[in-house]
Each structure stands twice: as structure tokens, then as C-alpha cells.
Coordinates of C-alpha atoms and ligand atoms in Angstrom, one line a residue:
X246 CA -19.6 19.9 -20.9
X247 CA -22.1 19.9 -18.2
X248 CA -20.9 18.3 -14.9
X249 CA -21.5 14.2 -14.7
X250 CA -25.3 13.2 -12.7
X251 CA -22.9 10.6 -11.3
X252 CA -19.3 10.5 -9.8
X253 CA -17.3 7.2 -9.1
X254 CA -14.1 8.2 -8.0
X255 CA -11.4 5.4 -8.2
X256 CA -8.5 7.7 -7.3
X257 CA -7.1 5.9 -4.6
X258 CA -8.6 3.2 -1.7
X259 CA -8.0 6.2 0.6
X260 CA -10.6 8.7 -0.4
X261 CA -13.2 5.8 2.0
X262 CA -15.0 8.1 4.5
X263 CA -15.6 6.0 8.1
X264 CA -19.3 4.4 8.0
X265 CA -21.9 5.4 10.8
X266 CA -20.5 2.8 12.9
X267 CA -17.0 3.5 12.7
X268 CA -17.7 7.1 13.8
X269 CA -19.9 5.5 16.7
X270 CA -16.7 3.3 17.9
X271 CA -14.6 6.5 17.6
X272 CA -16.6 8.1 19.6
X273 CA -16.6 5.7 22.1
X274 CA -13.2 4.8 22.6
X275 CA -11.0 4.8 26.3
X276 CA -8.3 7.3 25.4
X277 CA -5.3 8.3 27.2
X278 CA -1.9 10.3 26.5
X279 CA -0.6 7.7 23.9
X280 CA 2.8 10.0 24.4
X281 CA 3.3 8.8 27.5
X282 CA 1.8 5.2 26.3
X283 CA -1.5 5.5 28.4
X284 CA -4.2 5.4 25.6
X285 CA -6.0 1.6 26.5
X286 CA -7.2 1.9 22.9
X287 CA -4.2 2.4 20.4
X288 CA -2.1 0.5 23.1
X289 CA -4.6 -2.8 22.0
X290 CA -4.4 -2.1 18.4
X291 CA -0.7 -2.3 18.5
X292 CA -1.0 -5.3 20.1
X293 CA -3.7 -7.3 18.1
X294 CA -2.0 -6.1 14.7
X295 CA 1.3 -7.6 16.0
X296 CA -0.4 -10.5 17.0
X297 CA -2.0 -10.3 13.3
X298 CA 1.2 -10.2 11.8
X299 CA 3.2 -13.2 14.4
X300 CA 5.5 -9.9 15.7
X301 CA 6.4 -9.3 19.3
X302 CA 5.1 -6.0 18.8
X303 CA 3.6 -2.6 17.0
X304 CA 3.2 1.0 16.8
X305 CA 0.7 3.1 15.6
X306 CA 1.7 5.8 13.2
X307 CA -0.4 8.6 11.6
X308 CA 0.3 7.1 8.1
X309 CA 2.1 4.8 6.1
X310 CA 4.8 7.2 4.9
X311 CA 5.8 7.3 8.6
X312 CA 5.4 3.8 9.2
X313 CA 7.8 3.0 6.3
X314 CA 10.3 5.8 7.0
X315 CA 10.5 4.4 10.5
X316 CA 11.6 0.8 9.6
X317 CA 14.1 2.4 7.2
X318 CA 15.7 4.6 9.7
X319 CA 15.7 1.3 12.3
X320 CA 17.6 -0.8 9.8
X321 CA 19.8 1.3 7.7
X322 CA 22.8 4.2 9.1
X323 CA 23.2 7.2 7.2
X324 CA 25.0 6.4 4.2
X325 CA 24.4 3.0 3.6
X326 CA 21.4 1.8 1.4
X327 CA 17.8 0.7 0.9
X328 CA 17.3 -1.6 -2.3
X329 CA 13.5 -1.7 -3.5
X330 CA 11.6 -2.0 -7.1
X331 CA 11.6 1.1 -9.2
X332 CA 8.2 1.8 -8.8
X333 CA 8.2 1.0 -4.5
X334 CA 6.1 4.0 -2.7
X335 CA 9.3 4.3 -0.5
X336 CA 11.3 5.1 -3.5
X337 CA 8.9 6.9 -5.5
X338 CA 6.2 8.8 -3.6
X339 CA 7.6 9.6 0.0
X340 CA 9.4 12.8 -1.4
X341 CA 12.6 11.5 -0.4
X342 CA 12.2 11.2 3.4
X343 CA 14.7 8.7 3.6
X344 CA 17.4 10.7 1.9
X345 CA 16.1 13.3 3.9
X346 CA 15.3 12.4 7.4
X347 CA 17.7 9.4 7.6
X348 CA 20.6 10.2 5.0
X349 CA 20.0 7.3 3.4
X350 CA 21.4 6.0 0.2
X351 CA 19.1 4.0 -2.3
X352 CA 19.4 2.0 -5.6
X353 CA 16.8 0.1 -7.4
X354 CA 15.8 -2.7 -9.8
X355 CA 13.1 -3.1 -12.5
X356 CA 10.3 -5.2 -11.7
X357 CA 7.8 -6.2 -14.4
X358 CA 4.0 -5.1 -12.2
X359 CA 6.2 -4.5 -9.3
X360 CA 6.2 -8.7 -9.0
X361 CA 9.2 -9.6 -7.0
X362 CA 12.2 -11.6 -8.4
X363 CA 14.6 -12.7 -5.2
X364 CA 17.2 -13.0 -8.1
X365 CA 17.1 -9.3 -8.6
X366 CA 17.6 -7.9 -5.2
X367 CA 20.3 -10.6 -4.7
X368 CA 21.8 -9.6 -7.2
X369 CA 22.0 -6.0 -6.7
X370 CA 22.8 -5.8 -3.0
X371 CA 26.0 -6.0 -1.4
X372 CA 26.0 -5.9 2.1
X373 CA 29.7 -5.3 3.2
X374 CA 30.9 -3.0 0.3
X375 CA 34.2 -1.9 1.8
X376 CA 35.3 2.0 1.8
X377 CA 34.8 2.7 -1.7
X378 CA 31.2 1.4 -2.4
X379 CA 27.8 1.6 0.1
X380 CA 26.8 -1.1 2.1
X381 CA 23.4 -2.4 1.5
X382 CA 21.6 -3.2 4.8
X383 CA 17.9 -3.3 3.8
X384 CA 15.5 -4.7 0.9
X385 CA 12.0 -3.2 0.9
X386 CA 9.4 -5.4 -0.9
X387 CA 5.9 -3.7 -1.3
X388 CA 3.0 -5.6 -1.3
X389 CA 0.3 -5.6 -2.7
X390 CA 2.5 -3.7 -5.2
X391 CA 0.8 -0.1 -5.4
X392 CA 1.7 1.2 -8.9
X393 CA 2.4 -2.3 -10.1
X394 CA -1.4 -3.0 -10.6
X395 CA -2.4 -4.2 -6.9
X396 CA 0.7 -7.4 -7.7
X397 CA 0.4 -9.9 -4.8
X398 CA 4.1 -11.2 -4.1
X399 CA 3.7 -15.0 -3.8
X400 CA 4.8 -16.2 -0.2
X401 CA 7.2 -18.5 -1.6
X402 CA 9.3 -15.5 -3.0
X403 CA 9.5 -13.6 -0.2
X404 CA 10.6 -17.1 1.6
X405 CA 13.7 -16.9 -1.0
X406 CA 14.4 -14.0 -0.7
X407 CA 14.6 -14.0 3.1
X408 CA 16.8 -17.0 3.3
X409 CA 19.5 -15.4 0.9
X410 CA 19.0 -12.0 2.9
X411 CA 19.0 -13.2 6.3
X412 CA 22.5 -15.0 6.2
X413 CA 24.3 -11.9 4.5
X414 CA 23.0 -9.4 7.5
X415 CA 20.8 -7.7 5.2
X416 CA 17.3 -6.9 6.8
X417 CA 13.7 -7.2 5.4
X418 CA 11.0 -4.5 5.6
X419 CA 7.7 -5.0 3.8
X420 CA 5.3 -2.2 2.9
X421 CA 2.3 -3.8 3.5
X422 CA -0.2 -1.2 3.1
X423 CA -2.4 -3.2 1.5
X424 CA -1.1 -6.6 3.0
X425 CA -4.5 -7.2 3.9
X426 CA -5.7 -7.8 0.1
X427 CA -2.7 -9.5 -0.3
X428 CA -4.3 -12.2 2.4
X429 CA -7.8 -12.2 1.5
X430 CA -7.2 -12.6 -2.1
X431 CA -4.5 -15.4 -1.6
X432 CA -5.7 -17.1 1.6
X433 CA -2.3 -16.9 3.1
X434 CA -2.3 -16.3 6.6
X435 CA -1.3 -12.4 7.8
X436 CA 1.8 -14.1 10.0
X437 CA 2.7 -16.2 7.2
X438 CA 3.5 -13.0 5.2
X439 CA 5.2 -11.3 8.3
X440 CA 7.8 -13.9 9.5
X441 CA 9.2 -13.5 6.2
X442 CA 9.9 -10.0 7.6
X443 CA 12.0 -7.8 10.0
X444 CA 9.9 -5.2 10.0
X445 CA 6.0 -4.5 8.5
X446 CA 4.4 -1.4 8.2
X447 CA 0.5 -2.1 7.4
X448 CA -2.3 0.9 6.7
X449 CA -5.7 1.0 8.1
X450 CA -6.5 3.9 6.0
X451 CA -6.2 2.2 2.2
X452 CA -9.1 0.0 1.3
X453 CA -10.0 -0.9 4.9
X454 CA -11.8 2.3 5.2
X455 CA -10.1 4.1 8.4
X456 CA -9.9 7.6 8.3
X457 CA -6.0 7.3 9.5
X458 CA -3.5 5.3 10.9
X459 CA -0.8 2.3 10.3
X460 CA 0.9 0.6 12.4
X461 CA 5.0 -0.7 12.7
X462 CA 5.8 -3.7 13.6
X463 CA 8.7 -6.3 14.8
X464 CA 10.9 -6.7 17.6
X465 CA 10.5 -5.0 21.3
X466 CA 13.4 -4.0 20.6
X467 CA 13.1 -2.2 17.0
X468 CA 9.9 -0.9 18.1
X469 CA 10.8 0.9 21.6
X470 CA 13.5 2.2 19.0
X471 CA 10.9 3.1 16.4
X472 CA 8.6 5.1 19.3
X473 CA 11.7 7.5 20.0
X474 CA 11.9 8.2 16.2
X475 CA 8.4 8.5 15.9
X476 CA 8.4 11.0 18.7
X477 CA 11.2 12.8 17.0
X478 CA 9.6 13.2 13.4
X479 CA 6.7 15.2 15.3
X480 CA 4.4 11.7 14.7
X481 CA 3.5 11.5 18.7
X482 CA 0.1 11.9 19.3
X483 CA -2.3 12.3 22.0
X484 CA -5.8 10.6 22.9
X485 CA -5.4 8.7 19.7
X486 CA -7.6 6.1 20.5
X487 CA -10.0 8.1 18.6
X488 CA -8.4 6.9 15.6
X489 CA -7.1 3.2 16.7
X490 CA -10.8 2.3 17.6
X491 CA -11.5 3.1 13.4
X492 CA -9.1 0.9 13.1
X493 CA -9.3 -1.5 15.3
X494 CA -13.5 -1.4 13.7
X495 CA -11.6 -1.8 9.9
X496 CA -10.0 -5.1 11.1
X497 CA -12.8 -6.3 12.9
X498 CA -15.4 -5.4 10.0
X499 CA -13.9 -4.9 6.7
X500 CA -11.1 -7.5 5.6
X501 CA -13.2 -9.8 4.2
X502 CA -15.2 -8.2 2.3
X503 CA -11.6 -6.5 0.4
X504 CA -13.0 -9.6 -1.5
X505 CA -16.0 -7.5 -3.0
X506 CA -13.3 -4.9 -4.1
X507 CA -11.3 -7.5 -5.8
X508 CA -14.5 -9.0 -7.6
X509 CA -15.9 -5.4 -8.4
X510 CA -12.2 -4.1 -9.9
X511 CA -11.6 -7.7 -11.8
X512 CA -15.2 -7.1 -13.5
X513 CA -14.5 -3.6 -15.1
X514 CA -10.8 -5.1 -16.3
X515 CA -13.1 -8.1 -18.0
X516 CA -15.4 -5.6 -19.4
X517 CA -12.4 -3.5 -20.6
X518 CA -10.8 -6.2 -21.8
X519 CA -13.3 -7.0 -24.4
X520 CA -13.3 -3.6 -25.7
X521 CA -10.1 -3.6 -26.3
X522 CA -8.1 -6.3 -25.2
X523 CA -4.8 -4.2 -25.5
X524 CA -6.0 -1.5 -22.7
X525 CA -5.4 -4.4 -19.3
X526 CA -5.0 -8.2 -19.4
X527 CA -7.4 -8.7 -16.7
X528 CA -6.0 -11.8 -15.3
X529 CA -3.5 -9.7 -13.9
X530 CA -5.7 -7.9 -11.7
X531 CA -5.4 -9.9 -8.7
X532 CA -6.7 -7.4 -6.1
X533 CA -8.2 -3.7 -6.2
X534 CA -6.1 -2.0 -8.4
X535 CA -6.4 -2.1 -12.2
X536 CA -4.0 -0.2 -14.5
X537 CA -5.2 0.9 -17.4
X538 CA -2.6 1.0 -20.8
X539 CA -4.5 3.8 -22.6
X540 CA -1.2 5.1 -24.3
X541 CA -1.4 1.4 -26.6
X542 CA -4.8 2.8 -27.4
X543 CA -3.1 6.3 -28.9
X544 CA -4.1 8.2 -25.8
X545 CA -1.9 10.7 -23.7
X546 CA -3.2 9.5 -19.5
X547 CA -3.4 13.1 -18.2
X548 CA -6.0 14.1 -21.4
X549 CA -7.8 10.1 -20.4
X550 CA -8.2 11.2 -16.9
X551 CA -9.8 14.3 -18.3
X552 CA -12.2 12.6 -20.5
X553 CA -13.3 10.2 -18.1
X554 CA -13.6 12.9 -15.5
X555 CA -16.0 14.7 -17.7
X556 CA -18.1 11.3 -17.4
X557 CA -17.7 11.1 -14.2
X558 CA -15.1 8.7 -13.7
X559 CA -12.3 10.0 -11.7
X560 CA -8.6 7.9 -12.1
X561 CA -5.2 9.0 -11.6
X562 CA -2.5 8.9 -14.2
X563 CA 0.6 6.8 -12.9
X564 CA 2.4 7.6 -16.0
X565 CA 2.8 8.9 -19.7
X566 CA 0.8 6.1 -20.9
X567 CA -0.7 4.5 -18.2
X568 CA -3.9 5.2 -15.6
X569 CA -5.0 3.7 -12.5
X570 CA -8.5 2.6 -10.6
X571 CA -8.7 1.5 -7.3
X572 CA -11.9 -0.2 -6.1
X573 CA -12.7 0.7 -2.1
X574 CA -15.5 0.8 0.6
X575 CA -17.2 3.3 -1.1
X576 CA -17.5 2.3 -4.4
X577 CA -20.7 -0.3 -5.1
X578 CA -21.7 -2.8 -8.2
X579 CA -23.7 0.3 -9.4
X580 CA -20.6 2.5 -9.6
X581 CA -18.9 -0.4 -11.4
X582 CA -21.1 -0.2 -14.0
X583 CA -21.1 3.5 -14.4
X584 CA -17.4 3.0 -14.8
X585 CA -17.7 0.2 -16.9
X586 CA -20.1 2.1 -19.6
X587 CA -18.5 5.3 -19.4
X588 CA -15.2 4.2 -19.8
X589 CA -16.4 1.9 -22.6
X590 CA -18.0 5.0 -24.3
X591 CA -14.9 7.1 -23.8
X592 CA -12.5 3.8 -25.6
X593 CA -14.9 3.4 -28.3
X594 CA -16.1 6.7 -29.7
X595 CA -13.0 8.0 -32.0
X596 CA -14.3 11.3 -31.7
X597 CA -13.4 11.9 -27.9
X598 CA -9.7 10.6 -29.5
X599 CA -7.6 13.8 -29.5
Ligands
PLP858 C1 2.2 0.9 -1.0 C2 2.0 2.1 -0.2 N1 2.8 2.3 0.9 C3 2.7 3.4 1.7 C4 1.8 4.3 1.4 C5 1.7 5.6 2.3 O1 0.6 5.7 3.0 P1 0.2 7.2 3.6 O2 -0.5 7.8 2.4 O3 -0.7 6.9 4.7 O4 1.4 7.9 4.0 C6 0.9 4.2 0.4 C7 -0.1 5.2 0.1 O5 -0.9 5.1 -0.8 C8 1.0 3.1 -0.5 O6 0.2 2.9 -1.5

């Protein structure tokens, strides 16, 4: 086959590239030794994304993996446990750092699209386990829920599940990667989201467009204890208000318009829908993130992703059956419909079926 005129690819929200005048506010930025805590720039970002988030304070971490594994090792002792969904990127796709790194102990539930269920973690934790079981001290609740399909976790749940948590000494971390998609397609405001928290670990890097960076936040206290760990696991950096000011020009530039990605992801899962209603219920796609069931259509994902690749669609398989597109800063209403008609060719003509 020759190679597609036209590439989309819907990979991830982190293959964005920073815009003209992102690069131009990098290269502009104040830096300082950030080691030492003397960069103007990432020393503001910390601060305004605390503020975002109604938290007393923030760090700025090369990525989320860091950021997550950071507010892991601040709430739980080696051998004691985490509790998150199956499916959680803390569980499933940060090759074990906690285990690793902290010596921590995990167990998890099933969550239908990652969609939290306060009964679930309630159920399974159990904070003061004695000296034959392990003490649970953390729940981690992603959202928006990565591998669930972009899942928003309604305020209200998280409230439940803090007051039953709180009491029993167990502490609240939330992956918020993509918090902010969470907020712009619910309305609900950032802080409202992070006083149901302990800790919140949010990326600039996803769907916002940065070319790297998240940032920690809580409590002085958690986070002067999160800068010594950060230091530690080699994630100290230098003049890094080269990357804070992308940042800092993601929040100040592209939140609202996570919206377009929303709207762009919820019409390919409407045209998909219609081919075959059994590949996505699109009224489940709440954000940028639509997971596509091609095994219900007799397909294996890896030889999908192959297919579509050869039409110049590029998606990642999540599982046996099951492939996912993520709509981002790069991707446009023209791209949309070159996805939409060449993954409608791909479903409909039986003789790309192996
Ligand atoms: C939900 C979630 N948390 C954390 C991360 C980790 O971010 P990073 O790739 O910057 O380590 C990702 C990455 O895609 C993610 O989707």
C-alpha cells in the first residue's frame, strides 16, 4: 500500500507540538536555578496552579508519572497500599514505580469506563489491617479516566468518597492529568475538584499542548516533602522556567478551547456510531477520548490499528478488542473528517476484514 496523502494521528493528547507563541514565551522567560528554588518563572506556575486547584501549594515535575509517584510516596510507607481502578495509569502504565521506588503495596477494583463508585473503594480498603493484613492509606481516583474513554468523575462522588475516607485516615490523591477537560466539559470549578483532594497531580503536557511539565500539589507541608523526593528520583531541574512559561502559556491560552476537542472527538463517535452502532455509544464520550470496540465488530485492535494506519489514521490499541483516539491541539475539523471517512471505509468494506 502506498503511504496515506494525509496523516491524523489520534495516538495520544501528548504528541501536541508548542505553537509559535508558546516557543516565543519560552524563549522569553526569567529563569533561575529552580534546584535551589530561584527560577521566577516555574516558582509562579507552582503558585498560580495551586491557586487553580484551592491548594496551599505546588511543584513542578517533568511529567505526570513523577507527579503521581510523588503523592504516592508522600501518603503511603513501604508496605502498606494504594487502592485505584484496574485500569488507573498509576497501576497500569507507570511500570511499577511505586512498587519500585516506594515499596508499595497495591490492590484494585473494577470500574465499568474507569467511572468511580465510592462503594468500591470503601469497600475494599482497610486502613488499620493489623499484623497479618496491609494497611491501606491511599485511594487514587483518575480523572478524566485515561483508558476508561476520557470518563469525567462527577464531583459529587468524589465528595462521598472523601467523607468516608477522610474519617478512617485514609488519604486522597487524584490523577488529574487531564483535570482540565474534566472542568471545561462539566463547568465545575478546578478547586471544587481539588478540595476533594489531599494531593493532585495535573499535566500541562496532555491536551493543553505543553511540550513538558505537571505540577503536585497540596499542603506546605506535603509539598516541601515532595521537593526532597523529587530531588532524590533525579527530577530536579535547572532554568526550568523554559518549560513553566509553556505552561504557564497552556493555562493562559488553551483550556477553553479543550471544548473544540470535546466537540471534534464526540462527532467522529456520532459518525461511528451510525456505521455501526455497536463499535462506541457516543454519549459516553464526554471529553477527548473515544474508545473504539472493534473486537464486537470481529476485529483483532492491533491488525485495526494497522488498517487504519495504512489510511492514515493512527490510534493505539488499549486492548485485545478495543482501540483508542484522542482529539488534541493539533488535530482540526478537517482531520476529523479524514478520520471520520477513513475509518468509515475501513468498518464498512468486508474485504479489509481479515
Ligand atoms: C491519566 C494519566 N496520568 C498520568 C500520566 C503520566 O504522564 P506522563 O506521560 O507525563 O508521565 C498520563 C499519561 O498519559 C495519564 O494519561
Amino acid at each position: 500500500m502506498t503511504a496515506p496523502a494525509r496523516v491524523v494521528d489520534l495516538r495520544s493528547d501528548t504528541l501536541t507540538r508548542p505553537t509559535a507563541a508558546m516557543r516565543q514565551a519560552m524563549a522569553a522567560a526569567e529563569v533561575g536555578d529552580d534546584v535551589y528554588g530561584e527560577d521566577p518563572t516555574v516558582n509562579a506556575l507552582e503558585e498560580h496552579v495551586a491557586d487553580l486547584l484551592g491548594h496551599e501549594a505546588g511543584l513542578f515535575a517533568p511529567s505526570g508519572s513523577l507527579a503521581n509517584q510523588l503523592g504516592l510516596r508522600l501518603h503511603v510507607r513501604p508496605g502498606e497500599e494504594v487502592i485505584a481502578d484496574s485500569l488507573a495509569h498509576v497501576l497500569r502504565a507507570e511500570m511499577g514505580a511505586a512498587a519500585v521506588f516506594s515499596g508499595i503495596s497495591s490492590r484494585s477494583w473494577v470500574a465499568e469506563r474507569g467511572l468511580l463508585d465510592p462503594a468500591q473503594p470503601l469497600a475494599l480498603m482497610q486502613p488499620d489491617a493489623g499484623a497479618y493484613q496491609v494497611s491501606t492509606r491511599l485511594v487514587v481516583v483518575e480523572n478524566t479516566h485515561n483508558f476508561g474513554g476520557g470518563t469525567v468523575q462527577p464531583l459529587e462522588r468524589l465528595v462521598e468518597l472523601r467523607r468516608a475516607t477522610q474519617p478512617a485516615g485514609v488519604a486522597l490523591h487524584v490523577d488529574g492529568a487531564r483535570l482540565w477537560n474534566a472542568h471545561v466539559a462539566t463547568g465545575t470549578a478546578l478547586a471544587a475538584y481539588g478540595q476533594q483532594a489531599d494531593t493532585v497531580s495535573v499535566c500541562l503536557s496532555k491536551g493543553l499542548g505543553a511540550p513538558v511539565g505537571s505540577v503536585l500539589v497540596g499542603s506546605r507541608a506535603h509539598v516541601a516533602e515532595a521537593r526532597v523526593w523529587r530531588k532524590r528520583y533525579g527530577g530536579g531541574m535547572r532554568q526550568a522556567g523554559i518549560l513553566a512559561a509553556a505552561g504557564r502559556w497552556a493555562l493562559d491560552h488553551h483550556v477553553e478551547r479543550l471544548a473544540e476537542d470535546h466537540a471534534r472527538a464526540r462527532r467522529f463517535a456520532d459518525a461511528m456510531a451510525e456505521v455501526d452502532p455497536t463499535l462506541v455509544d457516543p454519549t459516553l464520550v464526554e471529553t477527548n477520548i473515544v474508545i473504539l470496540d472493534v473486537g464486537a465488530a470481529g476485529w483483532a485492535a492491533s491488525d485495526f490499528v494497522a488498517a487504519a494506519g495504512d489510511r492514515g489514521v493512527r490510534m493505539y490499541a488499549t486492548g485485545a478488542r478495543s482501540v483508542r483516539l484522542v482529539w488534541h491541539l493539533d488535530v482540526d475539523d478537517a482531520d476529523t473528517s479524514h478520520a471520520v471517512d477513513a475509518v468509515t471505509a475501513l468498518v464498512t468494506e468486508a474485504a479489509h476484514r481479515p
